[in-house]
Amino acid sequence: MSTKSIAEIQNEIVEEFELFDDWTDRYEYIIDLGKKNPPLPEKFKVEDNIIKGCQSQVWLVSTFENGLVHFQADSDAIIVKGLVGLLIRVLSGHKPEEISSADLFFIDKIGMTSHLAQTRSNGLLSMVKQMKFYGLAYGTQSNKDLQTEQ
Amino acid sequence: MGEQTQTLDLVSIRNDFPILNQKIGKHPLIYFDNGATTQKPLSVIQSIENYYKTFNANIHRGAHFLADKGTTAFEGSREKLKNFINAETAEQVIFTKGTTESFNIVASGLAKSYLKAGDEILITGMEHHANIVPWQMACETSGAILKVIPVLENGELDMESAEKLLSEKTKVLSFVYVSNSLGTINPAKELIQKAQKLGALTMLDCAQAVGHFAVDVQDLGADFIAFSGHKMFGPTGIGILYGKKNQLENLPPFQGGGEMIKEVTFEKTTYNELPFKFEAGTPNIADGIALGTAVDYIQSLDRQAVEAHELELLQLATNIIENKAGLRIIGTATHKSSVVSFVSDHAHPSDLGTLLDQYGIAVRTGHHCCQPLMRRFEIPGTVRISLSFYNTKEELNAFSGHLDKVLGMLS
């Protein structure tokens, strides 16, 4: 569970990336993240969890507990997996409405905007959309639950 | 083949392609994605500009100076294309949006007029989606069945299987001349002749051939041939469908509208003659004319020297990949165009592409619109370097050095 806000975590990441001199350092860090992130258990690597891209695959799983959304993800490409790891660090453990309305400014500030380009490349844009969609869906669900309880 | 080694004046040739002379970040652009699209020489770019600046008008109608000039230029371009592929007549050269549309015109037309339930359409396991999906759609509407010639481990077609799959039931054989993802040059003429002996119609995808070597449609003998302008140094959004005259006459129109009609009443419309029957609406005039300019450019080059240079590049690229630990080339056919597709035993193609891009190197990574082929090789995709005559050995050597660094980062 995160006590920091989505914006605060993004600022932290931006500060970390400011230490790097050039793109090789940035990418080495992302590759390292990709390697360190625990792989998704095989049982979750099913068709329903796949976000298909032209070049690599991403599996995204979400859970909703005590009003907070948690994400787990994996990719067959290590850079994508590292970038996914950053997205999870920013968005996981927050309230649905915080996720669905999040402004993900850190992607641009760390020089990774090209990964969000509308190419059919790596599904990162689809992943952001999917994470926000989960936020929206869980938000609606919890509102409904509240209404039923009342 | 000449007696002495022909050489191309690469400095002069590269000057014809202004886009090549730029830096991506700190690094000079190395453009190895010619299979996706080739760059355009200045003459082609100027042709488009010149059309819009000096004689834009709708063609094939309107009795005024600009309309006549446009019509002459557009039909002149068709004539150039006719000579380029050695078609019998210019009316057999149809302007389309590109290879994909050419396939859709033929597949949808044959589904209406020719294919019946139980008929077989034969393609190969190395087809681009553009030569798979239109036939699947044709199968859905006609009840025909799609059959596939398998691909061998080295990326060549399994000709023994091809023999067995070809039968009297085969009504269409449609296949790729040069594979976009493997570089394999298929024995087109041989396969076409085998299919035609059994009475099948044949269609050949020449998208990856026309930018590399001369294609003679009469020599090949296929009933239909498709290719795109943008893979032969011409503009995007324009391509060609060639067909034998009687086959094009038998084929129903693809789209209805202006240009493609002879007479319209509310009761019945009669269709225009070739080639206009397949060119409904105002055509892509500027790009059609510029495609003719691209033909002029190709023909201004010493094509033997071009082929010799591309072969040299292919050999060097092959050596570079073969000599790096953990890399494997997908597609090692005896007859290959200048394409080298490879995989790494530890790095994902997408990661390699992302990092090479940081060095200003443009490669294609992924499934190359050939998902069934990638499944056959049990790989998620490849890194593909596809070379053209304006590429140099120096670029390949620079690429080799950067690839080492990238592989190091991913190890």
mmCIF file of N, CA, C and O in Angstrom, chain A residues 65-141:
data_model
loop_
_atom_site.group_PDB
_atom_site.id
_atom_site.type_symbol
_atom_site.label_atom_id
_atom_site.label_comp_id
_atom_site.label_asym_id
_atom_site.label_seq_id
_atom_site.Cartn_x
_atom_site.Cartn_y
_atom_site.Cartn_z
ATOM 1 N N GLU A 65 -8.637 -4.610 -3.629
ATOM 2 C CA GLU A 65 -8.825 -4.977 -2.216
ATOM 3 C C GLU A 65 -8.859 -3.735 -1.354
ATOM 4 O O GLU A 65 -8.018 -2.852 -1.508
ATOM 5 N N ASN A 66 -9.767 -3.727 -0.417
ATOM 6 C CA ASN A 66 -9.899 -2.606 0.526
ATOM 7 C C ASN A 66 -9.871 -1.246 -0.163
ATOM 8 O O ASN A 66 -9.229 -0.303 0.301
ATOM 9 N N GLY A 67 -10.521 -1.181 -1.273
ATOM 10 C CA GLY A 67 -10.648 0.098 -1.968
ATOM 11 C C GLY A 67 -9.434 0.498 -2.792
ATOM 12 O O GLY A 67 -9.389 1.590 -3.345
ATOM 13 N N LEU A 68 -8.412 -0.385 -2.864
ATOM 14 C CA LEU A 68 -7.206 -0.042 -3.628
ATOM 15 C C LEU A 68 -6.968 -1.056 -4.762
ATOM 16 O O LEU A 68 -7.220 -2.249 -4.601
ATOM 17 N N VAL A 69 -6.451 -0.531 -5.859
ATOM 18 C CA VAL A 69 -6.160 -1.392 -7.020
ATOM 19 C C VAL A 69 -4.681 -1.763 -7.011
ATOM 20 O O VAL A 69 -3.819 -0.913 -6.777
ATOM 21 N N HIS A 70 -4.413 -3.047 -7.215
ATOM 22 C CA HIS A 70 -3.015 -3.495 -7.308
ATOM 23 C C HIS A 70 -2.775 -4.135 -8.671
ATOM 24 O O HIS A 70 -3.630 -4.860 -9.174
ATOM 25 N N PHE A 71 -1.612 -3.810 -9.236
ATOM 26 C CA PHE A 71 -1.271 -4.360 -10.550
ATOM 27 C C PHE A 71 -0.051 -5.267 -10.464
ATOM 28 O O PHE A 71 0.853 -5.044 -9.648
ATOM 29 N N GLN A 72 -0.075 -6.272 -11.323
ATOM 30 C CA GLN A 72 1.108 -7.095 -11.559
ATOM 31 C C GLN A 72 1.217 -7.217 -13.077
ATOM 32 O O GLN A 72 0.186 -7.326 -13.750
ATOM 33 N N ALA A 73 2.437 -7.214 -13.598
ATOM 34 C CA ALA A 73 2.556 -7.317 -15.051
ATOM 35 C C ALA A 73 3.862 -7.984 -15.437
ATOM 36 O O ALA A 73 4.781 -8.143 -14.621
ATOM 37 N N ASP A 74 3.916 -8.393 -16.686
ATOM 38 C CA ASP A 74 5.122 -9.041 -17.211
ATOM 39 C C ASP A 74 5.164 -8.782 -18.715
ATOM 40 O O ASP A 74 4.162 -8.432 -19.318
ATOM 41 N N SER A 75 6.350 -8.919 -19.288
ATOM 42 C CA SER A 75 6.471 -8.804 -20.742
ATOM 43 C C SER A 75 7.590 -9.711 -21.205
ATOM 44 O O SER A 75 8.513 -10.009 -20.447
ATOM 45 N N ASP A 76 7.494 -10.141 -22.463
ATOM 46 C CA ASP A 76 8.572 -10.961 -23.007
ATOM 47 C C ASP A 76 9.770 -10.087 -23.402
ATOM 48 O O ASP A 76 10.866 -10.594 -23.597
ATOM 49 N N ALA A 77 9.567 -8.788 -23.500
ATOM 50 C CA ALA A 77 10.679 -7.880 -23.813
ATOM 51 C C ALA A 77 11.108 -7.159 -22.531
ATOM 52 O O ALA A 77 10.270 -6.654 -21.794
ATOM 53 N N ILE A 78 12.393 -7.113 -22.297
ATOM 54 C CA ILE A 78 12.895 -6.658 -20.996
ATOM 55 C C ILE A 78 12.721 -5.143 -20.803
ATOM 56 O O ILE A 78 12.408 -4.688 -19.696
ATOM 57 N N ILE A 79 12.887 -4.362 -21.874
ATOM 58 C CA ILE A 79 12.707 -2.907 -21.736
ATOM 59 C C ILE A 79 11.243 -2.590 -21.434
ATOM 60 O O ILE A 79 10.944 -1.772 -20.563
ATOM 61 N N VAL A 80 10.358 -3.268 -22.150
ATOM 62 C CA VAL A 80 8.931 -3.065 -21.894
ATOM 63 C C VAL A 80 8.611 -3.465 -20.448
ATOM 64 O O VAL A 80 7.896 -2.769 -19.735
ATOM 65 N N LYS A 81 9.212 -4.572 -19.997
ATOM 66 C CA LYS A 81 8.966 -5.024 -18.632
ATOM 67 C C LYS A 81 9.449 -3.986 -17.612
ATOM 68 O O LYS A 81 8.799 -3.742 -16.591
ATOM 69 N N GLY A 82 10.582 -3.361 -17.898
ATOM 70 C CA GLY A 82 11.091 -2.311 -17.021
ATOM 71 C C GLY A 82 10.169 -1.099 -16.987
ATOM 72 O O GLY A 82 9.879 -0.547 -15.928
ATOM 73 N N LEU A 83 9.692 -0.723 -18.167
ATOM 74 C CA LEU A 83 8.774 0.423 -18.239
ATOM 75 C C LEU A 83 7.454 0.110 -17.532
ATOM 76 O O LEU A 83 6.895 0.946 -16.828
ATOM 77 N N VAL A 84 6.994 -1.122 -17.706
ATOM 78 C CA VAL A 84 5.779 -1.562 -17.010
ATOM 79 C C VAL A 84 5.992 -1.492 -15.507
ATOM 80 O O VAL A 84 5.108 -1.084 -14.749
ATOM 81 N N GLY A 85 7.206 -1.873 -15.094
ATOM 82 C CA GLY A 85 7.541 -1.823 -13.665
ATOM 83 C C GLY A 85 7.399 -0.406 -13.121
ATOM 84 O O GLY A 85 6.880 -0.197 -12.029
ATOM 85 N N LEU A 86 7.844 0.575 -13.922
ATOM 86 C CA LEU A 86 7.707 1.973 -13.507
ATOM 87 C C LEU A 86 6.237 2.373 -13.399
ATOM 88 O O LEU A 86 5.826 3.043 -12.442
ATOM 89 N N LEU A 87 5.453 1.951 -14.373
ATOM 90 C CA LEU A 87 4.011 2.271 -14.349
ATOM 91 C C LEU A 87 3.342 1.669 -13.117
ATOM 92 O O LEU A 87 2.497 2.296 -12.475
ATOM 93 N N ILE A 88 3.748 0.444 -12.792
ATOM 94 C CA ILE A 88 3.164 -0.212 -11.616
ATOM 95 C C ILE A 88 3.571 0.527 -10.341
ATOM 96 O O ILE A 88 2.755 0.745 -9.453
ATOM 97 N N ARG A 89 4.855 0.917 -10.296
ATOM 98 C CA ARG A 89 5.315 1.657 -9.118
ATOM 99 C C ARG A 89 4.486 2.928 -8.922
ATOM 100 O O ARG A 89 4.152 3.310 -7.804
ATOM 101 N N VAL A 90 4.120 3.572 -10.022
ATOM 102 C CA VAL A 90 3.359 4.814 -9.945
ATOM 103 C C VAL A 90 1.887 4.562 -9.595
ATOM 104 O O VAL A 90 1.305 5.247 -8.759
ATOM 105 N N LEU A 91 1.294 3.561 -10.230
ATOM 106 C CA LEU A 91 -0.171 3.440 -10.156
ATOM 107 C C LEU A 91 -0.692 2.406 -9.156
ATOM 108 O O LEU A 91 -1.817 2.522 -8.672
ATOM 109 N N SER A 92 0.118 1.386 -8.857
ATOM 110 C CA SER A 92 -0.394 0.295 -8.030
ATOM 111 C C SER A 92 -0.582 0.755 -6.589
ATOM 112 O O SER A 92 0.223 1.524 -6.054
ATOM 113 N N GLY A 93 -1.654 0.274 -5.952
ATOM 114 C CA GLY A 93 -1.903 0.604 -4.554
ATOM 115 C C GLY A 93 -2.649 1.903 -4.357
ATOM 116 O O GLY A 93 -2.667 2.454 -3.253
ATOM 117 N N HIS A 94 -3.247 2.396 -5.432
ATOM 118 C CA HIS A 94 -4.018 3.639 -5.320
ATOM 119 C C HIS A 94 -5.498 3.380 -5.537
ATOM 120 O O HIS A 94 -5.917 2.311 -5.958
ATOM 121 N N LYS A 95 -6.272 4.421 -5.223
ATOM 122 C CA LYS A 95 -7.722 4.321 -5.382
ATOM 123 C C LYS A 95 -8.076 4.343 -6.870
ATOM 124 O O LYS A 95 -7.395 5.010 -7.658
ATOM 125 N N PRO A 96 -9.166 3.655 -7.236
ATOM 126 C CA PRO A 96 -9.554 3.592 -8.653
ATOM 127 C C PRO A 96 -9.624 4.959 -9.321
ATOM 128 O O PRO A 96 -9.072 5.131 -10.412
ATOM 129 N N GLU A 97 -10.261 5.924 -8.650
ATOM 130 C CA GLU A 97 -10.437 7.226 -9.319
ATOM 131 C C GLU A 97 -9.106 7.959 -9.456
ATOM 132 O O GLU A 97 -8.899 8.726 -10.392
ATOM 133 N N GLU A 98 -8.169 7.707 -8.539
ATOM 134 C CA GLU A 98 -6.839 8.327 -8.670
ATOM 135 C C GLU A 98 -6.137 7.767 -9.917
ATOM 136 O O GLU A 98 -5.449 8.487 -10.637
ATOM 137 N N ILE A 99 -6.320 6.484 -10.138
ATOM 138 C CA ILE A 99 -5.670 5.842 -11.293
ATOM 139 C C ILE A 99 -6.300 6.322 -12.594
ATOM 140 O O ILE A 99 -5.609 6.718 -13.530
ATOM 141 N N SER A 100 -7.628 6.323 -12.632
ATOM 142 C CA SER A 100 -8.286 6.666 -13.900
ATOM 143 C C SER A 100 -8.046 8.124 -14.289
ATOM 144 O O SER A 100 -8.084 8.460 -15.466
ATOM 145 N N SER A 101 -7.782 8.975 -13.300
ATOM 146 C CA SER A 101 -7.597 10.387 -13.651
ATOM 147 C C SER A 101 -6.123 10.813 -13.612
ATOM 148 O O SER A 101 -5.814 11.994 -13.748
ATOM 149 N N ALA A 102 -5.221 9.849 -13.445
ATOM 150 C CA ALA A 102 -3.808 10.198 -13.268
ATOM 151 C C ALA A 102 -3.215 10.858 -14.514
ATOM 152 O O ALA A 102 -3.471 10.430 -15.641
ATOM 153 N N ASP A 103 -2.416 11.897 -14.296
ATOM 154 C CA ASP A 103 -1.658 12.519 -15.370
ATOM 155 C C ASP A 103 -0.244 11.942 -15.298
ATOM 156 O O ASP A 103 0.493 12.224 -14.359
ATOM 157 N N LEU A 104 0.099 11.133 -16.266
ATOM 158 C CA LEU A 104 1.387 10.420 -16.182
ATOM 159 C C LEU A 104 2.500 11.260 -16.818
ATOM 160 O O LEU A 104 3.033 10.920 -17.876
ATOM 161 N N PHE A 105 2.847 12.335 -16.134
ATOM 162 C CA PHE A 105 3.828 13.277 -16.703
ATOM 163 C C PHE A 105 5.255 12.736 -16.675
ATOM 164 O O PHE A 105 6.115 13.191 -17.388
ATOM 165 N N PHE A 106 5.506 11.731 -15.849
ATOM 166 C CA PHE A 106 6.894 11.270 -15.681
ATOM 167 C C PHE A 106 7.455 10.635 -16.952
ATOM 168 O O PHE A 106 8.650 10.706 -17.208
ATOM 169 N N ILE A 107 6.582 10.035 -17.773
ATOM 170 C CA ILE A 107 7.047 9.322 -18.978
ATOM 171 C C ILE A 107 7.795 10.291 -19.895
ATOM 172 O O ILE A 107 8.881 9.992 -20.390
ATOM 173 N N ASP A 108 7.219 11.466 -20.066
ATOM 174 C CA ASP A 108 7.839 12.483 -20.893
ATOM 175 C C ASP A 108 9.128 13.000 -20.235
ATOM 176 O O ASP A 108 10.168 13.114 -20.889
ATOM 177 N N LYS A 109 9.044 13.233 -18.917
ATOM 178 C CA LYS A 109 10.185 13.838 -18.225
ATOM 179 C C LYS A 109 11.399 12.921 -18.161
ATOM 180 O O LYS A 109 12.524 13.392 -18.024
ATOM 181 N N ILE A 110 11.196 11.620 -18.244
ATOM 182 C CA ILE A 110 12.360 10.720 -18.223
ATOM 183 C C ILE A 110 12.775 10.333 -19.645
ATOM 184 O O ILE A 110 13.589 9.433 -19.850
ATOM 185 N N GLY A 111 12.189 10.986 -20.618
ATOM 186 C CA GLY A 111 12.625 10.783 -22.007
ATOM 187 C C GLY A 111 12.136 9.490 -22.642
ATOM 188 O O GLY A 111 12.792 8.938 -23.524
ATOM 189 N N MET A 112 10.968 9.008 -22.192
ATOM 190 C CA MET A 112 10.471 7.737 -22.728
ATOM 191 C C MET A 112 9.193 7.920 -23.551
ATOM 192 O O MET A 112 8.460 6.970 -23.809
ATOM 193 N N THR A 113 8.936 9.164 -23.966
ATOM 194 C CA THR A 113 7.694 9.450 -24.695
ATOM 195 C C THR A 113 7.572 8.606 -25.959
ATOM 196 O O THR A 113 6.475 8.211 -26.339
ATOM 197 N N SER A 114 8.719 8.325 -26.578
ATOM 198 C CA SER A 114 8.658 7.569 -27.830
ATOM 199 C C SER A 114 7.986 6.208 -27.628
ATOM 200 O O SER A 114 7.403 5.656 -28.550
ATOM 201 N N HIS A 115 8.037 5.704 -26.388
ATOM 202 C CA HIS A 115 7.388 4.409 -26.129
ATOM 203 C C HIS A 115 5.874 4.507 -26.085
ATOM 204 O O HIS A 115 5.180 3.498 -26.039
ATOM 205 N N LEU A 116 5.381 5.740 -26.035
ATOM 206 C CA LEU A 116 3.930 5.919 -26.036
ATOM 207 C C LEU A 116 3.411 6.285 -27.422
ATOM 208 O O LEU A 116 2.228 6.487 -27.624
ATOM 209 N N ALA A 117 4.320 6.374 -28.396
ATOM 210 C CA ALA A 117 3.920 6.783 -29.740
ATOM 211 C C ALA A 117 2.866 5.822 -30.282
ATOM 212 O O ALA A 117 2.799 4.661 -29.889
ATOM 213 N N GLN A 118 2.066 6.360 -31.178
ATOM 214 C CA GLN A 118 0.965 5.556 -31.723
ATOM 215 C C GLN A 118 1.459 4.582 -32.787
ATOM 216 O O GLN A 118 0.788 4.361 -33.766
ATOM 217 N N THR A 119 2.618 4.030 -32.586
ATOM 218 C CA THR A 119 3.039 2.981 -33.500
ATOM 219 C C THR A 119 2.475 1.695 -32.943
ATOM 220 O O THR A 119 2.025 1.649 -31.814
ATOM 221 N N ARG A 120 2.571 0.650 -33.717
ATOM 222 C CA ARG A 120 2.044 -0.613 -33.208
ATOM 223 C C ARG A 120 3.126 -1.306 -32.403
ATOM 224 O O ARG A 120 3.210 -2.503 -32.341
ATOM 225 N N SER A 121 3.994 -0.530 -31.793
ATOM 226 C CA SER A 121 5.246 -1.090 -31.304
ATOM 227 C C SER A 121 5.131 -1.990 -30.083
ATOM 228 O O SER A 121 5.278 -3.179 -30.181
ATOM 229 N N ASN A 122 4.871 -1.454 -28.930
ATOM 230 C CA ASN A 122 5.025 -2.327 -27.764
ATOM 231 C C ASN A 122 3.845 -2.346 -26.813
ATOM 232 O O ASN A 122 3.914 -2.891 -25.730
ATOM 233 N N GLY A 123 2.770 -1.752 -27.213
ATOM 234 C CA GLY A 123 1.580 -1.856 -26.397
ATOM 235 C C GLY A 123 1.648 -1.077 -25.094
ATOM 236 O O GLY A 123 0.819 -1.274 -24.222
ATOM 237 N N LEU A 124 2.653 -0.183 -24.938
ATOM 238 C CA LEU A 124 2.749 0.567 -23.692
ATOM 239 C C LEU A 124 1.564 1.524 -23.552
ATOM 240 O O LEU A 124 0.989 1.672 -22.474
ATOM 241 N N LEU A 125 1.208 2.134 -24.672
ATOM 242 C CA LEU A 125 0.058 3.028 -24.647
ATOM 243 C C LEU A 125 -1.203 2.235 -24.274
ATOM 244 O O LEU A 125 -2.005 2.671 -23.453
ATOM 245 N N SER A 126 -1.331 1.042 -24.874
ATOM 246 C CA SER A 126 -2.476 0.184 -24.560
ATOM 247 C C SER A 126 -2.460 -0.166 -23.083
ATOM 248 O O SER A 126 -3.502 -0.309 -22.454
ATOM 249 N N MET A 127 -1.265 -0.319 -22.537
ATOM 250 C CA MET A 127 -1.177 -0.716 -21.135
ATOM 251 C C MET A 127 -1.649 0.402 -20.210
ATOM 252 O O MET A 127 -2.391 0.158 -19.265
ATOM 253 N N VAL A 128 -1.204 1.626 -20.515
ATOM 254 C CA VAL A 128 -1.664 2.776 -19.725
ATOM 255 C C VAL A 128 -3.189 2.852 -19.794
ATOM 256 O O VAL A 128 -3.871 3.010 -18.787
ATOM 257 N N LYS A 129 -3.701 2.699 -21.019
ATOM 258 C CA LYS A 129 -5.162 2.744 -21.197
ATOM 259 C C LYS A 129 -5.845 1.661 -20.373
ATOM 260 O O LYS A 129 -6.847 1.893 -19.709
ATOM 261 N N GLN A 130 -5.267 0.454 -20.417
ATOM 262 C CA GLN A 130 -5.872 -0.684 -19.709
ATOM 263 C C GLN A 130 -5.840 -0.454 -18.196
ATOM 264 O O GLN A 130 -6.805 -0.749 -17.488
ATOM 265 N N MET A 131 -4.740 0.088 -17.687
ATOM 266 C CA MET A 131 -4.638 0.338 -16.248
ATOM 267 C C MET A 131 -5.673 1.367 -15.823
ATOM 268 O O MET A 131 -6.343 1.233 -14.802
ATOM 269 N N LYS A 132 -5.821 2.404 -16.644
ATOM 270 C CA LYS A 132 -6.818 3.433 -16.323
ATOM 271 C C LYS A 132 -8.232 2.869 -16.429
ATOM 272 O O LYS A 132 -9.125 3.248 -15.663
ATOM 273 N N PHE A 133 -8.396 1.972 -17.393
ATOM 274 C CA PHE A 133 -9.705 1.335 -17.561
ATOM 275 C C PHE A 133 -10.062 0.517 -16.318
ATOM 276 O O PHE A 133 -11.184 0.562 -15.826
ATOM 277 N N TYR A 134 -9.082 -0.204 -15.795
ATOM 278 C CA TYR A 134 -9.320 -0.956 -14.544
ATOM 279 C C TYR A 134 -9.716 0.000 -13.428
ATOM 280 O O TYR A 134 -10.618 -0.282 -12.640
ATOM 281 N N GLY A 135 -9.015 1.148 -13.382
ATOM 282 C CA GLY A 135 -9.337 2.163 -12.381
ATOM 283 C C GLY A 135 -10.793 2.578 -12.478
ATOM 284 O O GLY A 135 -11.537 2.601 -11.493
ATOM 285 N N LEU A 136 -11.202 2.843 -13.728
ATOM 286 C CA LEU A 136 -12.575 3.269 -13.978
ATOM 287 C C LEU A 136 -13.565 2.172 -13.589
ATOM 288 O O LEU A 136 -14.574 2.418 -12.913
ATOM 289 N N ALA A 137 -13.254 0.941 -14.000
ATOM 290 C CA ALA A 137 -14.164 -0.181 -13.756
ATOM 291 C C ALA A 137 -14.314 -0.452 -12.257
ATOM 292 O O ALA A 137 -15.423 -0.622 -11.752
ATOM 293 N N TYR A 138 -13.174 -0.483 -11.551
ATOM 294 C CA TYR A 138 -13.256 -0.740 -10.105
ATOM 295 C C TYR A 138 -13.962 0.415 -9.402
ATOM 296 O O TYR A 138 -14.659 0.215 -8.418
ATOM 297 N N GLY A 139 -13.770 1.620 -9.929
ATOM 298 C CA GLY A 139 -14.439 2.784 -9.367
ATOM 299 C C GLY A 139 -15.948 2.626 -9.450
ATOM 300 O O GLY A 139 -16.669 2.824 -8.474
ATOM 301 N N THR A 140 -16.414 2.251 -10.631
ATOM 302 C CA THR A 140 -17.847 2.045 -10.830
ATOM 303 C C THR A 140 -18.350 0.919 -9.933
ATOM 304 O O THR A 140 -19.386 1.022 -9.289
ATOM 305 N N GLN A 141 -17.554 -0.152 -9.855
ATOM 306 C CA GLN A 141 -17.938 -1.321 -9.061
ATOM 307 C C GLN A 141 -18.083 -0.942 -7.582
ATOM 308 O O GLN A 141 -19.067 -1.276 -6.934
#
